[in-house]
CSV table of C-alpha atoms and ligand atoms in Angstrom, one decimal:
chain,number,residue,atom,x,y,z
A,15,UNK,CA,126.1,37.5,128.9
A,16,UNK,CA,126.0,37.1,125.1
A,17,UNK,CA,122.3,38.0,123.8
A,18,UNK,CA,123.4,37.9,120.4
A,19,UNK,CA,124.8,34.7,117.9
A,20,UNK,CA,125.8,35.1,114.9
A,21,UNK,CA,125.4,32.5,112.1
A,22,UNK,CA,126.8,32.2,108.6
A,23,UNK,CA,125.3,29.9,105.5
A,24,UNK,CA,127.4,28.3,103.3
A,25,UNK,CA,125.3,27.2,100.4
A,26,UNK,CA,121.8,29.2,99.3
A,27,UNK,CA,120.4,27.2,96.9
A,28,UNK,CA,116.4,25.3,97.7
A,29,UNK,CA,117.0,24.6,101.6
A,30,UNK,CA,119.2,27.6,102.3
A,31,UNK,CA,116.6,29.6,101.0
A,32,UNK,CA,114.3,28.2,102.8
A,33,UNK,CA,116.5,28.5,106.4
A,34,UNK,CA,116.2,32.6,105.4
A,35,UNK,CA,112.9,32.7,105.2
A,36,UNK,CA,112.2,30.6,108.7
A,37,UNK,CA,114.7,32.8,110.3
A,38,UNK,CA,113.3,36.2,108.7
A,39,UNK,CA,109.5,35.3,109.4
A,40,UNK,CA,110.0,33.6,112.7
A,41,UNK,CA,112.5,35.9,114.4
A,42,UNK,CA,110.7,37.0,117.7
A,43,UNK,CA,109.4,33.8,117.8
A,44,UNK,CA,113.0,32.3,117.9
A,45,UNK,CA,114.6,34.7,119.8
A,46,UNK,CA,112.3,34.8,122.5
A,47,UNK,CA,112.6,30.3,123.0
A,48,UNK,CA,116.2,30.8,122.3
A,49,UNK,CA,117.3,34.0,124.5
A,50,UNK,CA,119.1,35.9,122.4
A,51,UNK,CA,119.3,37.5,118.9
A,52,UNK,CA,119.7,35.0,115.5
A,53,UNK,CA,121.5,37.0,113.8
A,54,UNK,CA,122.3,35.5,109.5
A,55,UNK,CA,125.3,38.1,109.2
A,56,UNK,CA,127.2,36.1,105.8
A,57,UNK,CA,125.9,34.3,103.4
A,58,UNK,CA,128.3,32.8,100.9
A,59,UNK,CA,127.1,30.8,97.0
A,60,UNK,CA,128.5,30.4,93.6
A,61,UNK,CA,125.8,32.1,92.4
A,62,UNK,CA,124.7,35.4,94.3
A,63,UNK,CA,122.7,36.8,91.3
A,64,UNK,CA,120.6,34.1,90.8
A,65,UNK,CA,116.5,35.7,92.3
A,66,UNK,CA,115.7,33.9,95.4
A,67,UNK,CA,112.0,33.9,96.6
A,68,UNK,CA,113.6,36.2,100.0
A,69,UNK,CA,114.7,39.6,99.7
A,70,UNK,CA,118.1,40.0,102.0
A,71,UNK,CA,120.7,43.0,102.2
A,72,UNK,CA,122.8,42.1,99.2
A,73,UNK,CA,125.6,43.2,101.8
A,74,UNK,CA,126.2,40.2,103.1
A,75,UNK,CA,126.5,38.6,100.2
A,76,UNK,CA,130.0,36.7,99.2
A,77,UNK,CA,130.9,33.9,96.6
A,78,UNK,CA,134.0,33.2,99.1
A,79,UNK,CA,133.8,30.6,102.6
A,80,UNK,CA,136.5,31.9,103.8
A,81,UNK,CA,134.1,35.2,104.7
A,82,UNK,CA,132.5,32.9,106.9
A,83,UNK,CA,135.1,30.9,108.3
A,84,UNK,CA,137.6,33.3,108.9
A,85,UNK,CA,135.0,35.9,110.6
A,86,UNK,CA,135.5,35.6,114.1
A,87,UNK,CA,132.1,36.4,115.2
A,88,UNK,CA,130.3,34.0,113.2
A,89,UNK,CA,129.5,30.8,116.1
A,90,UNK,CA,127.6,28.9,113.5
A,91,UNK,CA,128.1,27.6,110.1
A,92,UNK,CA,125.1,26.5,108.8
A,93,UNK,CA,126.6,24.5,105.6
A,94,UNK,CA,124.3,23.1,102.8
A,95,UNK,CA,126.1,22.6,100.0
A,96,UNK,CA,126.4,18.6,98.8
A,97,UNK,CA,129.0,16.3,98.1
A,98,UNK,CA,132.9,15.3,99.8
A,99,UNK,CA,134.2,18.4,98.5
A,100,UNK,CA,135.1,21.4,99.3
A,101,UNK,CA,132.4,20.4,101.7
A,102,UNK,CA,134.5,18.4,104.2
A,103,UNK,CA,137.2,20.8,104.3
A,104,UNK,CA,135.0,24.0,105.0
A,105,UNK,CA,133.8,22.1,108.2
A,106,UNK,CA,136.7,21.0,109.5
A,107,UNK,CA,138.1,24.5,108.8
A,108,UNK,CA,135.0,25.9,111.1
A,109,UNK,CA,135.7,23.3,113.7
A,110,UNK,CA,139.6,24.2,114.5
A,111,UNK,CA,138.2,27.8,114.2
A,112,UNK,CA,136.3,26.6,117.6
A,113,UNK,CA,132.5,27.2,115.1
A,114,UNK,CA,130.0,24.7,115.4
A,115,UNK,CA,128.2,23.4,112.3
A,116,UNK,CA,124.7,22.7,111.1
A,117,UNK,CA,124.7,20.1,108.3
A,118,UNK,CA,122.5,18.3,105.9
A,119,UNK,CA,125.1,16.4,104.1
A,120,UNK,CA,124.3,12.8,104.8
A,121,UNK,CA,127.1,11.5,102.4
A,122,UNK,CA,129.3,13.0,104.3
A,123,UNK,CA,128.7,12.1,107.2
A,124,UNK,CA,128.0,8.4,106.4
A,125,UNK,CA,131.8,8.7,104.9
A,126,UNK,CA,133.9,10.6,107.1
A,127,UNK,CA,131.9,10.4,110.4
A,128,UNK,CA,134.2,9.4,112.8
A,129,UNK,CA,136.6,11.5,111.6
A,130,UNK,CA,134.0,14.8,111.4
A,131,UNK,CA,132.7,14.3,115.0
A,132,UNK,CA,136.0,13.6,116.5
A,133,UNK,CA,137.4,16.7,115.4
A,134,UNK,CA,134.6,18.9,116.2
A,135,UNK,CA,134.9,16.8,119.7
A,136,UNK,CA,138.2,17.8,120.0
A,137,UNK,CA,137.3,21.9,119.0
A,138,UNK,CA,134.5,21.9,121.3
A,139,UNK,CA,132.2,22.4,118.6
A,140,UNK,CA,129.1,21.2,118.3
A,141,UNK,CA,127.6,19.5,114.9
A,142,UNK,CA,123.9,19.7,114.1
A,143,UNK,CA,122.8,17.3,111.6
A,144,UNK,CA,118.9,16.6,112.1
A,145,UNK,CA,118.3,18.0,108.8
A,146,UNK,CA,120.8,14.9,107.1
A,147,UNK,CA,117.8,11.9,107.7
A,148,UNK,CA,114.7,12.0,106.9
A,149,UNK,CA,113.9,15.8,106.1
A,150,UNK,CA,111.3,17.6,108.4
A,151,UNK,CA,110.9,14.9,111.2
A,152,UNK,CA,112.7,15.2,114.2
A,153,UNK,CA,113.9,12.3,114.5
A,154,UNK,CA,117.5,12.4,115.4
A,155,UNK,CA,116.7,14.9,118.1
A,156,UNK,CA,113.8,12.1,119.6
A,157,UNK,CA,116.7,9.3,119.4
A,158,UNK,CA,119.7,11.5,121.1
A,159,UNK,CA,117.4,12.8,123.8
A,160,UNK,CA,113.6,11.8,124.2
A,161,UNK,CA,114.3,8.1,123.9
A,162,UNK,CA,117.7,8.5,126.0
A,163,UNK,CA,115.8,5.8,128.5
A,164,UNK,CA,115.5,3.3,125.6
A,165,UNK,CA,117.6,0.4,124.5
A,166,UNK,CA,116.5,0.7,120.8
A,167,UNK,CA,116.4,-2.9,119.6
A,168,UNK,CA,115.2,-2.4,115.7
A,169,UNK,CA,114.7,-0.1,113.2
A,170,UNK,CA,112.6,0.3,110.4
A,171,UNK,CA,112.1,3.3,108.2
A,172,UNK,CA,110.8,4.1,104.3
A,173,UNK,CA,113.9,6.6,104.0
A,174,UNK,CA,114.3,7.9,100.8
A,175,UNK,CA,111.5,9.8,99.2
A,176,UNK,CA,112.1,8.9,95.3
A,177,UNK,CA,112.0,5.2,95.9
A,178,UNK,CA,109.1,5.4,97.7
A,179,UNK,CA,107.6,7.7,95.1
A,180,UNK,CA,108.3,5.1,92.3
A,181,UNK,CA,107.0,2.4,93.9
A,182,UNK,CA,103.7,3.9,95.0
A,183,UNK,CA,102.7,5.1,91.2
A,184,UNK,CA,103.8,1.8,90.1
A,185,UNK,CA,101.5,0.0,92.3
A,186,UNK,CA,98.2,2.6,92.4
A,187,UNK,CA,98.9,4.1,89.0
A,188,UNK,CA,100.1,1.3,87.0
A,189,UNK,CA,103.1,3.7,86.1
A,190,UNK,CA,106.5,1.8,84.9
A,191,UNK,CA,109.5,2.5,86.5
A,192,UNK,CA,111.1,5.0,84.1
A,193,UNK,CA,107.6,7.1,83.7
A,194,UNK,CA,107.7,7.1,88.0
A,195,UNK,CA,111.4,8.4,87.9
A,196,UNK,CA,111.0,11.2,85.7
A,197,UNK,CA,108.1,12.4,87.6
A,198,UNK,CA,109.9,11.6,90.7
A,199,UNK,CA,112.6,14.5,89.1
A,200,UNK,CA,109.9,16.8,88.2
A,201,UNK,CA,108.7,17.3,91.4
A,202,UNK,CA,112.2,17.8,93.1
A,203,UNK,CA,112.1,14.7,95.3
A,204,UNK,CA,115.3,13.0,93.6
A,205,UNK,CA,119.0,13.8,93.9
A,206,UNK,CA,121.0,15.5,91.8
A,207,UNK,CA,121.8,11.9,90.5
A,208,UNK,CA,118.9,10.0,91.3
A,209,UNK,CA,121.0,7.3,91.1
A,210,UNK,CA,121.8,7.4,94.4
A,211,UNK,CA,118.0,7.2,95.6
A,212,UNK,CA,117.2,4.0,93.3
A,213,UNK,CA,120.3,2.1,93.9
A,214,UNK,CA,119.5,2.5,97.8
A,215,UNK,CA,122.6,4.6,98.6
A,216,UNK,CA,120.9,7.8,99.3
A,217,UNK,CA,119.0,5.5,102.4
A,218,UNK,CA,122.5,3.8,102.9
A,219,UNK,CA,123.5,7.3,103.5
A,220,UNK,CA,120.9,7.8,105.9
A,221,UNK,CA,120.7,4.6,107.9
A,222,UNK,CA,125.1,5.0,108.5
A,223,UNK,CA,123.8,7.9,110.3
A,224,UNK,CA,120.9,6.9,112.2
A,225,UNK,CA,122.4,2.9,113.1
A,226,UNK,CA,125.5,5.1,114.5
A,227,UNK,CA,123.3,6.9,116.6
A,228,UNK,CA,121.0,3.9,117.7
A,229,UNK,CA,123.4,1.9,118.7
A,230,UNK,CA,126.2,4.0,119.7
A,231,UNK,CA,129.1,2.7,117.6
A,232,UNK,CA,130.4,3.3,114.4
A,233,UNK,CA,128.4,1.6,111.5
A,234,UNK,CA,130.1,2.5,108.3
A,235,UNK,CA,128.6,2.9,105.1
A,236,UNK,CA,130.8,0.0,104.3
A,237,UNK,CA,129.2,-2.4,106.8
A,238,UNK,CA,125.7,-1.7,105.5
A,239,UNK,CA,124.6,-3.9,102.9
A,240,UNK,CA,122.3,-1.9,99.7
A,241,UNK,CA,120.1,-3.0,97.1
A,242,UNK,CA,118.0,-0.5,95.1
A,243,UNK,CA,114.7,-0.9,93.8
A,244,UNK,CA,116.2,-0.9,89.8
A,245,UNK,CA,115.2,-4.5,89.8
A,246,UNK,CA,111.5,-4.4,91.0
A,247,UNK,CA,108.6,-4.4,88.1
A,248,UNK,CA,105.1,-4.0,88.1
A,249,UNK,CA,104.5,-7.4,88.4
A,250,UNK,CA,106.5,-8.3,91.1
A,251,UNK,CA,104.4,-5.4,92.8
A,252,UNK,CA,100.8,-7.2,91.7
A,253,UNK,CA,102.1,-10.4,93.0
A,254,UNK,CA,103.2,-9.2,96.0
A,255,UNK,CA,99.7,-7.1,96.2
A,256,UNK,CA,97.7,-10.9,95.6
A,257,UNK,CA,100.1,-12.6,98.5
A,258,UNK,CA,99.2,-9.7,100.5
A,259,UNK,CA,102.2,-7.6,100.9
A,260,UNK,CA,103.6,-4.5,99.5
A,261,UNK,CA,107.0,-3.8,98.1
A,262,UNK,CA,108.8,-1.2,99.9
A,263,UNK,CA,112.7,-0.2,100.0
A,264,UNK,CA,113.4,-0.4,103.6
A,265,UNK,CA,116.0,0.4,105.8
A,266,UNK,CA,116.5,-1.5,108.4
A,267,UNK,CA,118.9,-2.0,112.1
A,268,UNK,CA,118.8,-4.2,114.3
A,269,UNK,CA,120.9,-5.4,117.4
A,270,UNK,CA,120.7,-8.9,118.4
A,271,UNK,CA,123.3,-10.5,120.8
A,272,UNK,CA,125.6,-7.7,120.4
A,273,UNK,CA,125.6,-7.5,117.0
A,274,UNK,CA,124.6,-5.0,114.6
A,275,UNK,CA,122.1,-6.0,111.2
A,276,UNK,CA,122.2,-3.2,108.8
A,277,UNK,CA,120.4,-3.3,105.4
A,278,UNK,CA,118.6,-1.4,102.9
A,279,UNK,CA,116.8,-3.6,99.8
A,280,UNK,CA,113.2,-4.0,98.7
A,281,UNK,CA,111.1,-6.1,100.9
A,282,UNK,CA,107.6,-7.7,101.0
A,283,UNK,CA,105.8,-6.4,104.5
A,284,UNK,CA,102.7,-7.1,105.0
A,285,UNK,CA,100.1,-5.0,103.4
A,286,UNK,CA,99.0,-4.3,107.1
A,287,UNK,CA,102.0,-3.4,108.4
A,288,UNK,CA,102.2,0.6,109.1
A,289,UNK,CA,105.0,0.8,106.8
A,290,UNK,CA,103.1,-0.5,103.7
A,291,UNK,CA,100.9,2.5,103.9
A,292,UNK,CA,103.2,5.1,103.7
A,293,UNK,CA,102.9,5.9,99.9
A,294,UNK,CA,104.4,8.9,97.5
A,295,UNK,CA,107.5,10.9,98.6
A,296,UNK,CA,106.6,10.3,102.1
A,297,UNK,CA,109.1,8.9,105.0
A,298,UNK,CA,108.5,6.7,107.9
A,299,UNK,CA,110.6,5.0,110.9
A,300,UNK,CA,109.4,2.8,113.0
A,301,UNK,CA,111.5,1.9,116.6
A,302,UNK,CA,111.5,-0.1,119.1
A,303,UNK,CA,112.7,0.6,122.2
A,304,UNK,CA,112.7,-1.2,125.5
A,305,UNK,CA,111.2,0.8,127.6
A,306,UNK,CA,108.7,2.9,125.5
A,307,UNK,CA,107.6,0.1,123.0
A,308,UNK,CA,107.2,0.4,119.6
A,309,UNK,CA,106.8,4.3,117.9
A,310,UNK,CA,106.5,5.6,114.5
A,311,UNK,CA,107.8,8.6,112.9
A,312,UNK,CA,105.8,10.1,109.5
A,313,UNK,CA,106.5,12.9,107.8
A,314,UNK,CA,108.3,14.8,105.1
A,315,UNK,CA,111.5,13.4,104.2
A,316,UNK,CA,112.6,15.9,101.5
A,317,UNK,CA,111.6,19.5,100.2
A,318,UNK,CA,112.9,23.2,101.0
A,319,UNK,CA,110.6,23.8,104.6
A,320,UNK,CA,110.4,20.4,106.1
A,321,UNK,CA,114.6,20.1,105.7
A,322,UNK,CA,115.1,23.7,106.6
A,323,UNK,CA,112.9,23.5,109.6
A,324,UNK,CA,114.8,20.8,110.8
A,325,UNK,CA,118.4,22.7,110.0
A,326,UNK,CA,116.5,26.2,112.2
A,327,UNK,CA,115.5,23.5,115.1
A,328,UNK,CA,119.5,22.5,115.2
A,329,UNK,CA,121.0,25.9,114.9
A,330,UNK,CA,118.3,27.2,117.8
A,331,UNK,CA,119.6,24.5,120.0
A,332,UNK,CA,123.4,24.8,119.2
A,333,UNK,CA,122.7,28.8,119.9
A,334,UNK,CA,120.6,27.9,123.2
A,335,UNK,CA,123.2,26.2,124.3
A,336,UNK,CA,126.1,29.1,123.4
A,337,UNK,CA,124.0,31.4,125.5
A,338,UNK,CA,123.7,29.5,128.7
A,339,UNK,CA,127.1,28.8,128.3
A,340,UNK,CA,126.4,24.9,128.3
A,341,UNK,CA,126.5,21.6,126.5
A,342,UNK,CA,122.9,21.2,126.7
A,343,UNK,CA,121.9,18.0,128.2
A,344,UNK,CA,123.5,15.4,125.7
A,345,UNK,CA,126.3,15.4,124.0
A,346,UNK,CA,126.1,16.3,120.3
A,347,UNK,CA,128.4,13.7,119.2
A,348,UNK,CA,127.1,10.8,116.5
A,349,UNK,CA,128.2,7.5,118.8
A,350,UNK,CA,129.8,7.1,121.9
A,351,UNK,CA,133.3,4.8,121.5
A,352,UNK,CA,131.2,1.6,121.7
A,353,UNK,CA,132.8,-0.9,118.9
A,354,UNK,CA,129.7,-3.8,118.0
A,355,UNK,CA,130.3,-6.0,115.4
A,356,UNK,CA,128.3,-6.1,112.2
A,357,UNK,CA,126.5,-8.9,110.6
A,358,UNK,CA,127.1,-10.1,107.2
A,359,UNK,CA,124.5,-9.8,104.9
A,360,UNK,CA,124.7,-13.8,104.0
A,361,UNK,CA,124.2,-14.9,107.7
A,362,UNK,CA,120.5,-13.6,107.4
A,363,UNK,CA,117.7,-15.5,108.2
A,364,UNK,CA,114.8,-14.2,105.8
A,365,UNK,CA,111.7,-15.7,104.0
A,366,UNK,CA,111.8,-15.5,100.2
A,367,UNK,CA,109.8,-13.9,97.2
A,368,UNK,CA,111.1,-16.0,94.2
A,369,UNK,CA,110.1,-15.1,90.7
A,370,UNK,CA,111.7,-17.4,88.2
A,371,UNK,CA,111.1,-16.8,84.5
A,372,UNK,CA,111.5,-20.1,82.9
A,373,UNK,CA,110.4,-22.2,79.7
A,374,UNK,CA,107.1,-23.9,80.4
A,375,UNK,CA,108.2,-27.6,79.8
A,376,UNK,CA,107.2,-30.3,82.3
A,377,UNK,CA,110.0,-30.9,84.5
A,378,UNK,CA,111.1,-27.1,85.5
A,379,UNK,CA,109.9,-27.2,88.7
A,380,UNK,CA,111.3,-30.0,89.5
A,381,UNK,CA,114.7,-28.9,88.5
A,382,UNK,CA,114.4,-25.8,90.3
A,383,UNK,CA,113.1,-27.7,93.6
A,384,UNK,CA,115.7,-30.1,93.7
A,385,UNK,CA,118.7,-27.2,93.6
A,386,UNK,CA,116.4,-25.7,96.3
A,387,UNK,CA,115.7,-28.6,98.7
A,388,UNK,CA,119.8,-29.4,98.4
A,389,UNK,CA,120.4,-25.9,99.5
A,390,UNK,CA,117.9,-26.4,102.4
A,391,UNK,CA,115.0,-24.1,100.9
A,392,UNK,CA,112.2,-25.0,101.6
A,393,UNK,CA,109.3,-23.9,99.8
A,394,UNK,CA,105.9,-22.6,101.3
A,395,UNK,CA,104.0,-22.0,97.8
A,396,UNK,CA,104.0,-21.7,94.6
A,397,UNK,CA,101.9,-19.6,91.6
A,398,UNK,CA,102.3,-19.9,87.8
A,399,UNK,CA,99.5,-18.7,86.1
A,400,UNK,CA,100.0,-18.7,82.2
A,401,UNK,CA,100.4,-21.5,80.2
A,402,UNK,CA,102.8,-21.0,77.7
A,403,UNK,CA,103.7,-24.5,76.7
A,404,UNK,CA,107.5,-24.1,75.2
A,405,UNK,CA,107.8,-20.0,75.9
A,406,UNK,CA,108.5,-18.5,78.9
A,407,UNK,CA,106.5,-17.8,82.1
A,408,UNK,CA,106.9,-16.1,85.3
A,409,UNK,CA,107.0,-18.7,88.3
A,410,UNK,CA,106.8,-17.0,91.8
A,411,UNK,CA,107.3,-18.8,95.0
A,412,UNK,CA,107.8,-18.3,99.1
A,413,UNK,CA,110.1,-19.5,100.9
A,414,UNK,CA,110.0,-20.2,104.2
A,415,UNK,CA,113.1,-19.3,106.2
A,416,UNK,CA,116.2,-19.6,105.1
A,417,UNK,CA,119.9,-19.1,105.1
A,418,UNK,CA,121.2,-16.0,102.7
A,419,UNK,CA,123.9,-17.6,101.5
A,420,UNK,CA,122.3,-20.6,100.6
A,421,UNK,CA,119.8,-18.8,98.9
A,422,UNK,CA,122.6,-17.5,97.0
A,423,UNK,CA,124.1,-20.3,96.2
A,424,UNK,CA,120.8,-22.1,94.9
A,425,UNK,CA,120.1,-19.0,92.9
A,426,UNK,CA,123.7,-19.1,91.0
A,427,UNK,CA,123.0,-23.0,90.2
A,428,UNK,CA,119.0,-22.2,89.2
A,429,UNK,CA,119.9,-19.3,87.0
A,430,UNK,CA,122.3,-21.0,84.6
A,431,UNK,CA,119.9,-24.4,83.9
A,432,UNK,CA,118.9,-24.2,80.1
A,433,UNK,CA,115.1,-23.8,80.8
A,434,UNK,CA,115.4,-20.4,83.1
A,435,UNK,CA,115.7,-17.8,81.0
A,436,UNK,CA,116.1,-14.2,82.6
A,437,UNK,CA,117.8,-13.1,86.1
A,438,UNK,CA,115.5,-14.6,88.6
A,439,UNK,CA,114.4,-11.7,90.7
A,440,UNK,CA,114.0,-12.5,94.8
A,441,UNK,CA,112.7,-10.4,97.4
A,442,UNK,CA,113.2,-10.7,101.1
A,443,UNK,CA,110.1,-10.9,103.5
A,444,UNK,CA,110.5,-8.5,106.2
A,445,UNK,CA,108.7,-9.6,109.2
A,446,UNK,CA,107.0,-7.3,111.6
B,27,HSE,N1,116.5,12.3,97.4
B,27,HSE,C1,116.2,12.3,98.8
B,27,HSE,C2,114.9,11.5,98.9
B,27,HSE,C3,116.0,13.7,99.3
B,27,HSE,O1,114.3,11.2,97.8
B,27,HSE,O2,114.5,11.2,100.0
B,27,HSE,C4,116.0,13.8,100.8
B,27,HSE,O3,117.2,13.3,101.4
């Protein structure tokens, strides 16, 4: 029987590093659950000079994958480089070279899913990828095994760190949204561009993953509707506060008749609501599930330990399962063949957060109510606190319920009257 597996990292930069040092300090430990012998015999980066904060055997150092790929006793590539490229091709090269993978890459996955996991299908490979959502907190593991029982109806998770970040020292610190963001960098929370954590993408990325696994089909990252948070200010945050809600950039799944809601945008919840008191880099999903009820997962969504311990928890299962010689007791695999439909964004049903910014004449309400009530918007309340009598004010408003794409509509005819005079910002109302 094999007692020994052998594993080679692509890609040693803040979470690789952080994989070596588990794997160096935690070694009996790991061995002893696992059965066998970790063994890190390759590791391959651009830059092998640079000082890391572990000390390894500089022989088994290389700037070349093909070290790795092409080494015949390496079982798993632990790959954590970013971006399409050459990231794509190294694991499908480690795949037909019958390797299993352990992955953080959530872009890639969100783009070339089906096409990764039917490959490493076809290789009998396994891919680990707890590490790609939602940092340290095993949650991919708790969907593709502990909730196996469950028909998850909803999801709803805080997934990306930076947003959340910004939004929280917006609303306790008074910060504005550029001062937030360049903290946000500082502390190493963002992405490489953090556009892709502002615009919503980086949680697009995320939730492609996470709705695949839910619901056992193939959501795309086309199917899933994203809007950052680049449009939120500190007042719609102090409005929202006096309403009693927060603003938080959710991600959010849900199945309903068969078909499959996927979304990430700011939202009002209710300053009650779990989620609203999730606050700095901090991630949260909350599920549903038929059978076990509603659960929440908290943790760590970003950082060097919290990711690598969840890429160390992957390659300890994909080793277990070498040794015994099994599967282990689900199959790796992202979705089953299951093909749902998915929802378009403008057939959501969703209460509003309105704020217009119009002159303060007499009349502008009334203009604005009219394009409403034709549109079938109905309006629950209303605040405008200044008066400004011919300059502009901020005019908020709820909705109750209504149709996307008439709210769309309304909001194309409302922002081109003469007396509104900047993009009116809405907000959806998530309900919980
Ligand atoms: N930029 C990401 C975040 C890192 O802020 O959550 C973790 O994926």
């Amino acid at each position: 029987m094999k007692n020994k597996v052998n594993i080679g990292l692509i890609g040693w930069g803040t979470v690789g590093s952080g994989v070596v040092r588990i794997l160096k300090e935690r070694k009996k430990h790991l061995s002893r659950r696992v059965g066998a012998q970790l063994r890190l015999k390759s590791i391959v980066d651009l830059d092998i000079n640079k000082a890391r904060s572990v000390k390894v055997n500089r022989k088994i150092l290389s700037r070349e994958a093909k070290n790795i790929l092409s080494d015949p006793e390496i079982d798993i590539v632990v790959q954590l480089i970013g971006g399409e490229h050459p990231a794509k091709d190294y694991m499908t090269n480690a795949f037909k070279k019958g390797k299993s993978v352990v992955t953080a890459n959530k872009a890639l996955l969100a783009k070339h899913g089906k096409e990764i996991f039917k490959l490493a299908r076809e290789n009998n490979a396994e891919v680990g990828y707890e590490a790609s959502v939602c940092g340290g907190i095993p949650l991919i593991r708790s969907i593709k095994e502990g909730l196996l029982a469950n028909k998850i109806e909803e999801l709803r998770g805080i997934i990306n760190g930076t947003s959340n970040y910004i939004l929280t020292r917006m609303e306790e610190e008074n910060y504005s949204f550029n001062e937030a963001l360049q903290e946000a960098k500082k502390r190493g929370y963002a992405e490489a561009d953090a556009g892709l954590d502002i615009s919503g993408l980086d949680s697009a990325h995320k939730l492609a993953v996470l709705a695949s696994l839910t619901f056992g089909t193939s959501v795309a990252l086309s199917d899933i509707y994203v809007e950052g948070i680049d449009l939120i200010t500190l007042q719609d945050i102090r409005y929202a506060r006096e309403l009693g809600y927060a603003v938080k950039l959710l991600a959010i799944a849900k199945e309903k008749q068969g078909r499959i809601e996927a979304r990430v945008h700011p939202v009002l919840i209710s300053a009650d609501y779990i989620l609203a008191s999730v606050r700095h880099n901090f991630n949260a999903v909350c599920l549903k599930g038929d059978k076990v009820g509603e659960l929440i997962f908290y943790g760590a969504g970003a950082g060097q330990l919290p990711t690598a311990s969840s890429v160390v928890s992957d390659i300890c299962d994909i080793a277990g399962k070498l040794i015994r010689g099994g599967k282990g007791r689900v199959n790796s695999f992202l979705y089953d063949a299951l093909s749902k439909k998915v929802s378009p964004i403008n057939k959501l049903e969703s209460r509003y957060y309105v704020r217009f910014t119009t002159l303060d004449n007499p009349g502008v309400l009334a203009k604005i109510s009219r394009i409403l009530g034709r549109k079938n918007i109905s309006i629950a309340s209303v605040i405008q606190k200044q008066r400004k009598e011919g300059r502009t004010v901020p005019i908020v408003m709820m909705t109750h319920k209504a149709l996307e794409e008439n709210m769309r509509r309304a909001l194309g005819q409302i922002d081109k009257l003469s007396v509104v005079k900047g993009k009116t910002v809405a907000i959806r109302v998530e309900e919980v």
